[in-house]
Each structure stands twice: as C-alpha cells, then as structure tokens.
CSV table of C-alpha atoms in Angstrom, one decimal:
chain,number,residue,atom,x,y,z
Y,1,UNK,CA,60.7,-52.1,-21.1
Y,2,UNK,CA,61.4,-48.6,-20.6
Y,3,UNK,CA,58.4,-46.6,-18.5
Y,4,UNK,CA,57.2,-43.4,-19.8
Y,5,UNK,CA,55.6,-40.9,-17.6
Y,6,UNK,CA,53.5,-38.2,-19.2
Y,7,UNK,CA,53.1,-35.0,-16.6
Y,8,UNK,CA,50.4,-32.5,-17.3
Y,9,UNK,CA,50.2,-29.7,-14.8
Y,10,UNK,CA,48.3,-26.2,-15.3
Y,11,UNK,CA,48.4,-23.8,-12.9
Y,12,UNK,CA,44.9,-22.9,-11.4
Y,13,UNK,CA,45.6,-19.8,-9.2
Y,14,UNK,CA,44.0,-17.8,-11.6
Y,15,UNK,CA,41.2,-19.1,-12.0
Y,16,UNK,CA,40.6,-20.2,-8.6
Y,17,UNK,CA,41.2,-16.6,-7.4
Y,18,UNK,CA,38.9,-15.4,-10.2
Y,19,UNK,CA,36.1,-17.9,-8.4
Y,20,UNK,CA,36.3,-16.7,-5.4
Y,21,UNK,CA,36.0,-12.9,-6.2
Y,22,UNK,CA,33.3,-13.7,-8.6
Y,23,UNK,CA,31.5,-15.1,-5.3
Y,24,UNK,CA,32.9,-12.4,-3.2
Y,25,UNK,CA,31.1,-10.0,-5.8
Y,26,UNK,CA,27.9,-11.6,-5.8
Y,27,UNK,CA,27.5,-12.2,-2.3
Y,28,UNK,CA,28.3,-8.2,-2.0
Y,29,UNK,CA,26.0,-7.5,-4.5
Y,30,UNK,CA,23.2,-9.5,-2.1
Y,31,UNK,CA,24.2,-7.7,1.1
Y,32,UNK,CA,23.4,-4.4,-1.0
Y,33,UNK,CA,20.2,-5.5,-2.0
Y,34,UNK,CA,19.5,-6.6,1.7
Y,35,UNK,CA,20.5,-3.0,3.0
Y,36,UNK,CA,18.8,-1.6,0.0
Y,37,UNK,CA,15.8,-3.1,1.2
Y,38,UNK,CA,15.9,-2.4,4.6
Y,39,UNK,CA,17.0,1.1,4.4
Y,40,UNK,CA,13.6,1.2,2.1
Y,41,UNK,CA,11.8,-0.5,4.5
Y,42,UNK,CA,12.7,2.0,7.0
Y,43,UNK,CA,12.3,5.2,5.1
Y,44,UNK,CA,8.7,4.0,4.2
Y,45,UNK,CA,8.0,3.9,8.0
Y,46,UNK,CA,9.8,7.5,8.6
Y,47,UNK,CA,8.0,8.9,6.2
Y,48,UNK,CA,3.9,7.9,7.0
Y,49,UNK,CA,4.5,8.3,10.6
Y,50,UNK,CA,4.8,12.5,10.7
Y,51,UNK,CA,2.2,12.5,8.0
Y,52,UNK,CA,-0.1,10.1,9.7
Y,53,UNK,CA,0.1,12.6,12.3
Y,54,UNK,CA,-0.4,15.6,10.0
Y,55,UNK,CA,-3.2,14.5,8.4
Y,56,UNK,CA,-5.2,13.5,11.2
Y,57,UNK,CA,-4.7,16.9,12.6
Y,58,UNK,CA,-6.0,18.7,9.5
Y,59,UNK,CA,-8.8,16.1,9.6
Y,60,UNK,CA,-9.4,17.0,13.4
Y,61,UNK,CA,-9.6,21.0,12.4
Y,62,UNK,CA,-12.3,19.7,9.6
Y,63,UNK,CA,-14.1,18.7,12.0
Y,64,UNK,CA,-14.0,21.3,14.8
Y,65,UNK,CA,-16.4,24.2,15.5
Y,66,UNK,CA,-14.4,26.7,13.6
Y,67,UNK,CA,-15.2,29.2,10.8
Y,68,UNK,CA,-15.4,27.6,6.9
Y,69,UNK,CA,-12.6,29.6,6.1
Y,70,UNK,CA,-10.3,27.8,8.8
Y,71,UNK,CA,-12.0,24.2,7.8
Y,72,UNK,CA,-11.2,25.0,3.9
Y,73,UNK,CA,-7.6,26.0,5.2
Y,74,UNK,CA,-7.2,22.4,6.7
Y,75,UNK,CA,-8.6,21.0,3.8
Y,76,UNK,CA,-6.2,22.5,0.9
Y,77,UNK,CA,-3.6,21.2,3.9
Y,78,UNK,CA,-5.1,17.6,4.1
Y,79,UNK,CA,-5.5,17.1,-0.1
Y,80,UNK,CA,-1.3,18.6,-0.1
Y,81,UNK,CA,-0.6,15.9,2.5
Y,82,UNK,CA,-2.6,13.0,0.8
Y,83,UNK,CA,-0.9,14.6,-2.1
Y,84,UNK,CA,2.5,14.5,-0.7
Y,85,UNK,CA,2.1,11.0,1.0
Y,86,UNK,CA,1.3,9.3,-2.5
Y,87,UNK,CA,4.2,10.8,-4.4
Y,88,UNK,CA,6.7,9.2,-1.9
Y,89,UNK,CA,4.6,5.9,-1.8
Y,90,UNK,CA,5.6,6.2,-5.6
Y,91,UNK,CA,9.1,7.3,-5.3
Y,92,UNK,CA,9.5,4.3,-2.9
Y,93,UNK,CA,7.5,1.7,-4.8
Y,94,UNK,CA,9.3,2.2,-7.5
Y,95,UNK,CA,12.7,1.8,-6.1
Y,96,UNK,CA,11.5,-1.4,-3.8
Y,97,UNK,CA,10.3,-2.6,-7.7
Y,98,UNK,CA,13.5,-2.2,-8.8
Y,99,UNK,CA,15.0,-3.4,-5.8
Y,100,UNK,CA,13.4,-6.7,-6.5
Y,101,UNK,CA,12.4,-6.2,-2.8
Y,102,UNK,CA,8.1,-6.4,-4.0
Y,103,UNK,CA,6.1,-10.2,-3.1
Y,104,UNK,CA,3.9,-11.2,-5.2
Y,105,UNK,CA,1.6,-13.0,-3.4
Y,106,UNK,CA,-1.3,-14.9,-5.5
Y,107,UNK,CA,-4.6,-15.8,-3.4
Y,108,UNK,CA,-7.9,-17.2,-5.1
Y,109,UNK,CA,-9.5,-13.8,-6.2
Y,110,UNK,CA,-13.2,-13.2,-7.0
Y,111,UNK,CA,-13.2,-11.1,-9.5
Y,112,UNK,CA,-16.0,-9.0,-9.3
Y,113,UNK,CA,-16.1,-7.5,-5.9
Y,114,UNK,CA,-12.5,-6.7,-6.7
Y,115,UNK,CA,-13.7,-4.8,-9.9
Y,116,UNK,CA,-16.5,-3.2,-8.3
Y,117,UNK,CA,-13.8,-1.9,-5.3
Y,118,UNK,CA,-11.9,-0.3,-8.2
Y,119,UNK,CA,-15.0,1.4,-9.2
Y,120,UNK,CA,-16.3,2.6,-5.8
Y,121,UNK,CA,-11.7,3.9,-5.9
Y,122,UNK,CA,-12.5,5.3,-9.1
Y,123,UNK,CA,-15.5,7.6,-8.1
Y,124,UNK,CA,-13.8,9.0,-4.8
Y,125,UNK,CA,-11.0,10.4,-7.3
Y,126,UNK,CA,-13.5,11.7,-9.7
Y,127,UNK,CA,-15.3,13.3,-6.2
Y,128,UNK,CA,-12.0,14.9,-5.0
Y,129,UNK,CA,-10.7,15.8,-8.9
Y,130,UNK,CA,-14.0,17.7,-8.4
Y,131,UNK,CA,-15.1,16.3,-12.2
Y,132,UNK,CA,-18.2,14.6,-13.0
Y,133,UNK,CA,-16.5,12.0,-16.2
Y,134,UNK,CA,-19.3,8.7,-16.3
Y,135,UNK,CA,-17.7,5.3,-15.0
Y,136,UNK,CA,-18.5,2.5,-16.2
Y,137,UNK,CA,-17.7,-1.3,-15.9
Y,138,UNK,CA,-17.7,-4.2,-18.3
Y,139,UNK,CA,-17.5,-7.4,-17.3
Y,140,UNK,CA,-17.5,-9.8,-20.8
Y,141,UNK,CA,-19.8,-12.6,-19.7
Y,142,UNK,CA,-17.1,-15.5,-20.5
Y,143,UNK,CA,-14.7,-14.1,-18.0
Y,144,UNK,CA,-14.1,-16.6,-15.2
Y,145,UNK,CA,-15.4,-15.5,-12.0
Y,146,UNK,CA,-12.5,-16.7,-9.7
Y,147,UNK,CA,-8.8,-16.0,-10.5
Y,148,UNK,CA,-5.5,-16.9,-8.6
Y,149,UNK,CA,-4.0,-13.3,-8.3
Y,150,UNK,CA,-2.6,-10.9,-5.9
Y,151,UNK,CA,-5.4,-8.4,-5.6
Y,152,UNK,CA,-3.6,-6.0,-3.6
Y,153,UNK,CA,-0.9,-5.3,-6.4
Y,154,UNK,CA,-3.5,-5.8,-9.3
Y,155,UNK,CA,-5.5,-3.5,-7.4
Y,156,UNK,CA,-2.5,-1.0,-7.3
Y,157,UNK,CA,-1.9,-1.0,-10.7
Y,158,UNK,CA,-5.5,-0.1,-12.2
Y,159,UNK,CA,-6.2,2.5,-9.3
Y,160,UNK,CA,-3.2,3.8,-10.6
Y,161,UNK,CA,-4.4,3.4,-14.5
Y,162,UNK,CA,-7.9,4.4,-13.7
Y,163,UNK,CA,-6.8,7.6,-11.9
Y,164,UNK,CA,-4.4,8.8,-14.8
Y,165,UNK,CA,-7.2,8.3,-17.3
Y,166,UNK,CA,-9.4,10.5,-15.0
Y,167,UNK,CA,-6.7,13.1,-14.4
Y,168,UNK,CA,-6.3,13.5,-18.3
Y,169,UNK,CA,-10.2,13.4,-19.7
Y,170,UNK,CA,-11.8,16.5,-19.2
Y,171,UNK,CA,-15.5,15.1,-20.0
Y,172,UNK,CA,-16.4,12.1,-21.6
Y,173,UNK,CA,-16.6,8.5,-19.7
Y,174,UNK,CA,-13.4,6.2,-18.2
Y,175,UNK,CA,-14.8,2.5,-18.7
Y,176,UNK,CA,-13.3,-0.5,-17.1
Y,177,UNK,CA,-13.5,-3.4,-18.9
Y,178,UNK,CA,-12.4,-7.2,-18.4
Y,179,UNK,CA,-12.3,-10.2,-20.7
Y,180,UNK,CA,-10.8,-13.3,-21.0
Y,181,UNK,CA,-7.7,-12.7,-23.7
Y,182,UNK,CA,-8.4,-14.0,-27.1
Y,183,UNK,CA,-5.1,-15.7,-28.7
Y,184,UNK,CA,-4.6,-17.1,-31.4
Y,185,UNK,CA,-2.1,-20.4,-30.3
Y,186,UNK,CA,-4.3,-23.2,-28.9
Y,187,UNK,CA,-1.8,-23.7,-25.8
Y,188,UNK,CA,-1.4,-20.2,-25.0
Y,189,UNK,CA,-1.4,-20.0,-21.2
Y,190,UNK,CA,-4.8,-18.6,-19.9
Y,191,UNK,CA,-4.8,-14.5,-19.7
Y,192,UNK,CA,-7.3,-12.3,-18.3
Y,193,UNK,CA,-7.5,-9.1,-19.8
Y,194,UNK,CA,-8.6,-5.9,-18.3
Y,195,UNK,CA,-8.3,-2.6,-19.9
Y,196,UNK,CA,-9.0,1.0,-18.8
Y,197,UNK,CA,-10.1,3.4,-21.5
Y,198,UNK,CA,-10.8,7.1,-21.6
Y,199,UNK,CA,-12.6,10.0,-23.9
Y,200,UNK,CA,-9.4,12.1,-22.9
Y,201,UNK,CA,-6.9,13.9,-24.5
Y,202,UNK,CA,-4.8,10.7,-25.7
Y,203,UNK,CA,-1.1,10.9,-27.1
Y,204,UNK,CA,1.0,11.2,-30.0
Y,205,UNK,CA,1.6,7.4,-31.2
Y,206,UNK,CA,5.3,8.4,-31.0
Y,207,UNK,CA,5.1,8.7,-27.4
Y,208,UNK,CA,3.2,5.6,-26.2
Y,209,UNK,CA,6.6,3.8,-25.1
Y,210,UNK,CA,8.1,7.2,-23.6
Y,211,UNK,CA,5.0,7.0,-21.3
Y,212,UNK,CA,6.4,4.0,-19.3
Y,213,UNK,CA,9.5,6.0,-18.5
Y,214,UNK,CA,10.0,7.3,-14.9
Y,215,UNK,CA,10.0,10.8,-14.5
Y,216,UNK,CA,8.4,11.2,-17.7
Y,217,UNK,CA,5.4,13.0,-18.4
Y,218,UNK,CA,4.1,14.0,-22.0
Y,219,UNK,CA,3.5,17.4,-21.3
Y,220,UNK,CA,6.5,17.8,-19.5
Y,221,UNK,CA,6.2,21.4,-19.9
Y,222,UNK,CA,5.9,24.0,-16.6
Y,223,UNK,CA,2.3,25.1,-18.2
Y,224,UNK,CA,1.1,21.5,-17.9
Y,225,UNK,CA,-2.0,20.8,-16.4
Y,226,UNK,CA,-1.7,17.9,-15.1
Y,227,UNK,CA,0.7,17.3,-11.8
Y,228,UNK,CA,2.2,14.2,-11.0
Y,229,UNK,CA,5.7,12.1,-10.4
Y,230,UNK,CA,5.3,10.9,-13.9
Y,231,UNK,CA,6.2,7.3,-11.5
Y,232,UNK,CA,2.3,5.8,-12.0
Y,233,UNK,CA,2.7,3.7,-15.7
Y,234,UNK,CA,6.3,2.8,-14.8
Y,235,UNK,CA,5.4,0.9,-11.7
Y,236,UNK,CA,2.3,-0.3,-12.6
Y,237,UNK,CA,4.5,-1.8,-15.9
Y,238,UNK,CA,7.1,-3.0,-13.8
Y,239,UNK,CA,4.3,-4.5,-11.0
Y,240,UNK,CA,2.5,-6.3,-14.1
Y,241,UNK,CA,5.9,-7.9,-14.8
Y,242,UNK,CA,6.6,-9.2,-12.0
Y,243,UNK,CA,3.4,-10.8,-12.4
Y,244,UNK,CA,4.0,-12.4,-15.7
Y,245,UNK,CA,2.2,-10.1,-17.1
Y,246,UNK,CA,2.0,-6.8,-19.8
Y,247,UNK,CA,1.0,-3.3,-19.4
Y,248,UNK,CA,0.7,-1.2,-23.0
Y,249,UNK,CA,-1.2,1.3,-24.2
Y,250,UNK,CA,-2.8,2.2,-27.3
Y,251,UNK,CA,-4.8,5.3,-29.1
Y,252,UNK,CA,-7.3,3.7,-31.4
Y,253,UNK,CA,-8.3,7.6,-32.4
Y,254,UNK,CA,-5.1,9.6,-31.7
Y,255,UNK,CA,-6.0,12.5,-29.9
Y,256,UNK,CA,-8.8,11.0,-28.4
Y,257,UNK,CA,-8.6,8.3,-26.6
Y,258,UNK,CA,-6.2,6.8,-24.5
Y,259,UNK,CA,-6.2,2.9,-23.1
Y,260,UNK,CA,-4.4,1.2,-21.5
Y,261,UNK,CA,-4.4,-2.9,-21.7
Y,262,UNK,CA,-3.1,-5.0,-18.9
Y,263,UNK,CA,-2.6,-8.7,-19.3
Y,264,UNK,CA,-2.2,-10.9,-16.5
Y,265,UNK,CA,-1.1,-14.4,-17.1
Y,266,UNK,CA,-2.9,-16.5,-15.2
Y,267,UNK,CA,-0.9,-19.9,-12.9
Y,268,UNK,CA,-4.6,-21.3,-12.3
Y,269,UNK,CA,-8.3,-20.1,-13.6
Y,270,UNK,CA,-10.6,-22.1,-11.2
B,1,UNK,CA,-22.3,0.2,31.1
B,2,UNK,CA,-19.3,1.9,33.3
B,3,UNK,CA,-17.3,4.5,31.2
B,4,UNK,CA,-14.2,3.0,30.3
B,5,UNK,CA,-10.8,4.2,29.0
B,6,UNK,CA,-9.1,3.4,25.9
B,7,UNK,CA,-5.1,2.3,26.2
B,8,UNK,CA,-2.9,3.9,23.4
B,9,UNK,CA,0.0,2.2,22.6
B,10,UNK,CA,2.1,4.2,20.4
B,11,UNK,CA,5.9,4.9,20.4
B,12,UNK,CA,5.4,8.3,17.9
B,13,UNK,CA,4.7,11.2,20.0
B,14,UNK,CA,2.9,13.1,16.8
B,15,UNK,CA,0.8,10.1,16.7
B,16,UNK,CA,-0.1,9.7,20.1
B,17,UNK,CA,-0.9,13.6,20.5
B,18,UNK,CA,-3.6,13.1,17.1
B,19,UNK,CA,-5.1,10.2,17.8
B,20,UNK,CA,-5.6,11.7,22.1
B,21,UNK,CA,-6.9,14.8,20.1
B,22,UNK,CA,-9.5,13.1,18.3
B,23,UNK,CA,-10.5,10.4,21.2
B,24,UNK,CA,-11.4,14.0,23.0
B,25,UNK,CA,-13.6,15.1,20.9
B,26,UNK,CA,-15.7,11.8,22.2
B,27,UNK,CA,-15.6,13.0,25.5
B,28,UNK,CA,-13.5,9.0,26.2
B,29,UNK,CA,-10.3,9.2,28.4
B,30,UNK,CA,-7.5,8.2,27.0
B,31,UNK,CA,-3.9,6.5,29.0
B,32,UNK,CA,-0.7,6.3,26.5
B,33,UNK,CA,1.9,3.9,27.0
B,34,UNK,CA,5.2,4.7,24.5
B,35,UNK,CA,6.0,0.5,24.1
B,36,UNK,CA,4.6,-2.6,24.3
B,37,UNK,CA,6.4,-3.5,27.6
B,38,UNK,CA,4.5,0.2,29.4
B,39,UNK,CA,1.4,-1.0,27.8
B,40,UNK,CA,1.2,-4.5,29.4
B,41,UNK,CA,2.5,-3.1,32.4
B,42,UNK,CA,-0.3,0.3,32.7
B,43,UNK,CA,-2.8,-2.8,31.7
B,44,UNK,CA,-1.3,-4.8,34.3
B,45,UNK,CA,-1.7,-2.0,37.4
B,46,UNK,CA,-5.1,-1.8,36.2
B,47,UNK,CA,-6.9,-4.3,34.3
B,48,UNK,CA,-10.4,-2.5,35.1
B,49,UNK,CA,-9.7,0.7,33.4
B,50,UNK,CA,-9.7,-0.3,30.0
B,51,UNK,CA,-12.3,-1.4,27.1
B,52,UNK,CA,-10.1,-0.7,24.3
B,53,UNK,CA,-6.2,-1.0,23.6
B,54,UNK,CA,-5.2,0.8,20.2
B,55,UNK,CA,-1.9,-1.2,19.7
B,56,UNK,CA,0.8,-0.2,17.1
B,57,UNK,CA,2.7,-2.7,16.0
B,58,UNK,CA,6.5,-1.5,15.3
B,59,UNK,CA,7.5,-0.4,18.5
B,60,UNK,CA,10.8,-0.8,20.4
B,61,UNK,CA,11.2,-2.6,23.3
B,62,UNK,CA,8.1,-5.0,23.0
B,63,UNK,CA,6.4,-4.3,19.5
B,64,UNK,CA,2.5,-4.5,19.5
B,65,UNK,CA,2.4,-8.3,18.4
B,66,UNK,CA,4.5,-9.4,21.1
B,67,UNK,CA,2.6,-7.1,23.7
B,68,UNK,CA,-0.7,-8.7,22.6
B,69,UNK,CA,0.6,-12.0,22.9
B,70,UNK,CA,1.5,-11.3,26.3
B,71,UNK,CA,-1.8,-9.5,27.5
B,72,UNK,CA,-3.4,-12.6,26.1
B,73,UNK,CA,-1.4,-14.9,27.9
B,74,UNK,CA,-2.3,-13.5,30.9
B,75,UNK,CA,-3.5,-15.6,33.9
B,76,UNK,CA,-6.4,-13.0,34.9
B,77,UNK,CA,-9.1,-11.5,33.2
B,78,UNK,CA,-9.1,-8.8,32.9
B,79,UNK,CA,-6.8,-8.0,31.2
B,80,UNK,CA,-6.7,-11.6,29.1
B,81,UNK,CA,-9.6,-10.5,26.9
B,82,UNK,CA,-9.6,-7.0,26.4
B,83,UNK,CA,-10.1,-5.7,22.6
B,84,UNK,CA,-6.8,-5.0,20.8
B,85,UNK,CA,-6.8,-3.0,17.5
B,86,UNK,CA,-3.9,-2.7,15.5
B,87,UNK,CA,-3.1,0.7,14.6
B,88,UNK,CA,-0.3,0.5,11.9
B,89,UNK,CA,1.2,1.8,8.0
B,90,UNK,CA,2.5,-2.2,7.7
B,91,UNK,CA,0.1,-3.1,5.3
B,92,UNK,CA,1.2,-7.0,6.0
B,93,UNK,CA,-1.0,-6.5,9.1
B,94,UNK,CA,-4.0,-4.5,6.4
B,95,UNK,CA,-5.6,-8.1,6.7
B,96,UNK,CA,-8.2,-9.5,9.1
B,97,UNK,CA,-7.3,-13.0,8.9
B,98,UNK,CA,-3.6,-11.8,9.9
B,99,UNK,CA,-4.3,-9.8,12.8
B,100,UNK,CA,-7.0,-12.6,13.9
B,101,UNK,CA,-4.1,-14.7,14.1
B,102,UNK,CA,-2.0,-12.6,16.1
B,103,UNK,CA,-5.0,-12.4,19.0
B,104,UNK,CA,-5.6,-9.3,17.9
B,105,UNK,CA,-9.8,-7.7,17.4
B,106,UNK,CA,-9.1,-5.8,14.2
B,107,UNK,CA,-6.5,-3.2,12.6
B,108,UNK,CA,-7.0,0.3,11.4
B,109,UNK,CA,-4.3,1.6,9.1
B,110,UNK,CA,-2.1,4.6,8.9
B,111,UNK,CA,-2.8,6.6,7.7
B,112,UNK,CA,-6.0,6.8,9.7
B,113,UNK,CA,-8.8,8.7,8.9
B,114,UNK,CA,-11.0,11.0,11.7
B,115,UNK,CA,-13.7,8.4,10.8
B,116,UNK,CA,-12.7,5.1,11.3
B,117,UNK,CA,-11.0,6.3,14.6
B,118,UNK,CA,-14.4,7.7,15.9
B,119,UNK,CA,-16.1,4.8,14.9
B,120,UNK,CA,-14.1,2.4,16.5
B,121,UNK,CA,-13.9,4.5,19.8
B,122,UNK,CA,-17.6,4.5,19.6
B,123,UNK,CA,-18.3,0.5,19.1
B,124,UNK,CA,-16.3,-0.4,22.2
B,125,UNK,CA,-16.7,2.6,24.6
B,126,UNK,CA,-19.5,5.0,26.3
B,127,UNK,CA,-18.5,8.8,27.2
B,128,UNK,CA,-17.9,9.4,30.3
C-alpha cells in the first residue's frame, strides 16, 4: 500500500511581522496619549500657579487704602486675569476632551440644589457682565429629584451654556429649565432633559451645527461684540458625550431666540 | 487665647509672597516653609507656634498629603492635631469628603479669593 504524504506549508513572516508592528503601533500610540496627558496635566498646573498669584495681588490692591482710581486699575487687571485664566482652562479642557484624558465620575446627585448653584453661577455673571437679563428656573414637577450624574462636569457644561446665552441677550430673560425627556419608544433608556433658553439675538438655522466647532464663533468678524475662544459649545458637546449624552441647539423664532437642549442619559434614576 | 502663627506651606514663591501679603493685612504672623519635608520640620522645632498650617498639596520633596500624614502621625501634640487646610488648583482635592480623608481640616482652591483666605485666617487665629 503505497503512503501518500500531503505537505501544506505557508510562510507566516509576513504576517507575523505585520502583528507585531500593529502592536508596536498601538502600544506607541498609548505612550502618546500618556505623555499627552501628563504634559497636559502639567501645563494646567504651570499655568494657575502665576495667575493664582496675580490675581490675589490685584484682589489685595482692591482691598487696600488706596485712591478709587488705583482700586478700578486692579480691578480691569483682576476681570483680564479671571479672563485670561478661563480661556486656558478652555484651551486645555478641550485638548484633555480630546485626549480622552477627562473621568466621568457619576455620584447620586440631588437635583435641585445643583440647579439652584447654577442659578446663584448664573447671576454672578449677569453681576460682572454688568446686565440686568431676568433668570429664571423651571423645574417640571415629574422630574425625579435624585439622579446618578457627575455634577461637577454637568455643572461645567450649563455654566458654560448659561453664560453664552447671557453674553448674547441684550435684555430679555435666560430661563433654565429641566424635565424628564418625553420619547416616544417604550424602552427608551431614562433621559433627563435640561435646556437653557434665551430672548437673545439667536442664529441663522444654517449655522446651528457650525456653532459646535472649535474656534468658531458666528460673528467671527473683528467688530463683534461678543469676545470669547469660540471653545465653550464644543466642549460642553464633547463633555455631554462622554456622558452618553447630547448637546443641540435650536431657534424656535430665528433671530430671537436661541436654546440649547442637553440630554443626559441616565445609568440609574433613583 | 495666645496669638498664634499660621504655617505656609507653599513651594511657589509668587504664591507664598500673595497669600503672606494678604495674612498681613490681619495683623497674623505668618512662617513659610517651601516643601512638605521644611514644613514638618519648622512644625517640629516648634509645635507651639502654630494654629493654622495652609498646606499645598503638589510640592516636591514631601507633597502636602504626605506632610499631613506625617504631622498627624506624630507622637506629641502639638503638633499631632493642628488644623491643616489644603490650599491647591487640583480640583480632585475641591471635595470635603477627600481632604477629610487625607487628615486634612478643609481645602481652599486656587485660585483663591482675598475672601476665603481672610475668613479662614480669622476662624482659627487672633491678631497679635
């Protein structure tokens, strides 16, 4: 009986050199983000310390015996730090954002105090924007009153939606408002729904994406009158993501009115 | 109550020249130490002095939360109990429950404001 012997034999160097650079690549591509994420780390720390230092000296001044024109001069200096300070926050939240470098870290959250914190946040900017635009809040009375959330970044991005809607309305009212979100699927996971709206200028419908872009502002013109990194909506979008939720806005009367909706899914309504 | 000083523990020299500035104005002395490792050490020479330590937390050498570990590991007291506020821009440490855990009385964070400071300087000390 004659024995047949069948050899099949591929060469695997390829692919086993492909592997190991693929693994090589990725494990680069981690060390990056680590470094990335340091080197933001650090920067964050460089930068508030000298303007810790600053500020508290203008604030000092403010508070010495000296004439009103010195303590108006430390003032304009203070508001350009605080000024100066949040722009780089930005610049540097955005980046750590992208960096994938940002915790979310959800904590059983009562609602309420939270909302009324944004509030007491909100009329402190109206204060030092030197306007006098009505606040209100709305609470719909089937919201839950305890949430799992991380306040500190849901916090972050309305402070940063409720200032924008101050910085753009001239007169008028900004109005907080929260509700559980209606949907229309029975097994729709729970969503809490808060939305700031304003009697300001509002936008061209055209431009209600190109708001969420970074560096973008509508007015991007040098006679603008509104200042700003243009970083706000495109962190606060990016922060609401990370969250498993939305951020969009809408213009029920273009030209008019301007609101923003944030939806946060929420992992457990208690 | 005896006039007491506060300890600053501060590695930025801006800092530590602001926040001596606005202590001043109190009329409270104020000691700086540049680490954690100088400020156990000053609290160490003399345990007396002190009602307050203003601790930051990112510091070379001996960084504020091993410093306060330290000062409450001590066998006397004073120093063991003295009051420890952090002073720091890491808002992980922005959190009471956090800094209770670290031994620590309280936190004020960078960046600070005139009137926090002051009212914290005047809770745990009497001018001179």
């Amino acid at each position: 009986m004659p024995t047949k012997i069948f050899s099949i034999a591929s060469d695997v160097t390829e692919l086993h050199a492909a592997k190991t650079r693929a693994e090589q690549s990725t494990l680069e591509a981690k060390q990056a983000m680590e470094v990335r994420k340091t080197f933001l780390a650090n920067m964050s720390h460089e930068v508030r310390t000298p303007l810790n230092a600053i500020m508290g000296l203008f604030q000092l001044i403010q508070m010495s015996d000296v004439p009103d024109r010195q303590k108006k001069q430390a003032e304009v200096g203070l508001n350009a730090s605080h000024h100066l300070l949040g722009q780089l926050l930005n610049v540097l939240d955005l980046s750590r954002v992208e960096a994938k470098a940002v915790e979310i870290v959800p904590k059983s959250t009562e609602l309420r105090p939270l909302a009324e914190q944004l509030l007491e946040t909100a009329r402190a900017t109206n204060h030092r924007l030197g306007k006098s635009i009505e606040l209100s809040l709305e609470i719909a009375a089937d919201t839950p009153k305890l949430f799992t959330l991380d306040a500190r970044r849901v916090t972050q991005i309305l402070n940063n939606l409720t200032e924008n809607a101050l910085k753009f309305t001239r007169k008028g009212k900004v109005c907080l408002a929260m509700r559980p979100a209606t949907s229309t699927e029975p097994d729709a996971p729970k969503e809490l729904e808060i939305s700031v709206s304003d009697t300001g200028c509002g936008i061209p419908r055209r431009k209600s994406e190109a708001v969420f872009e970074r560096f973008v502002q509508v007015d991007s013109a040098h006679t603008r009158e509104q200042g700003g990194s243009g970083l706000g909506l495109a962190i606060s979008r990016e922060l609401a993501e990370l969250m498993g939720g939305s951020l969009n806005v809408a213009c029920p009367s273009p030209h008019a009115c301007f609101k923003t909706t944030f939806t946060l899914r929420l992992s457990g309504v208690e | 109550m005896t006039a007491k000083k506060i300890l600053l523990v501060e590695d930025d020299e801006f800092t530590r020249f602001m926040m001596k500035e606005i202590i001043h104005t109190l009329g409270v002395a104020v000691d700086v130490a540049e680490n954690g490792q100088e400020g156990c050490d000053q609290l160490s020479r003399s345990p007396e002095d002190y009602s307050l330590v203003l601790m930051d937390i990112h510091m070379p050498k001996l960084s504020g939360v091993d410093a306060t570990r330290k000062i409450r590991d001590h066998p006397n007291d004073p120093p063991r109990n003295v009051a420890i506020i952090a002073v720091t821009a890491d808002e992980h440490y922005h959190d009471f429950t956090t800094v209770s855990r670290h031994g620590m009385d309280g936190f004020i964070a960078k960046p600070i404001t005139a009137g926090e400071l002051i009212g914290l300087v005047d809770r745990y000390c009497t001018a001179a």
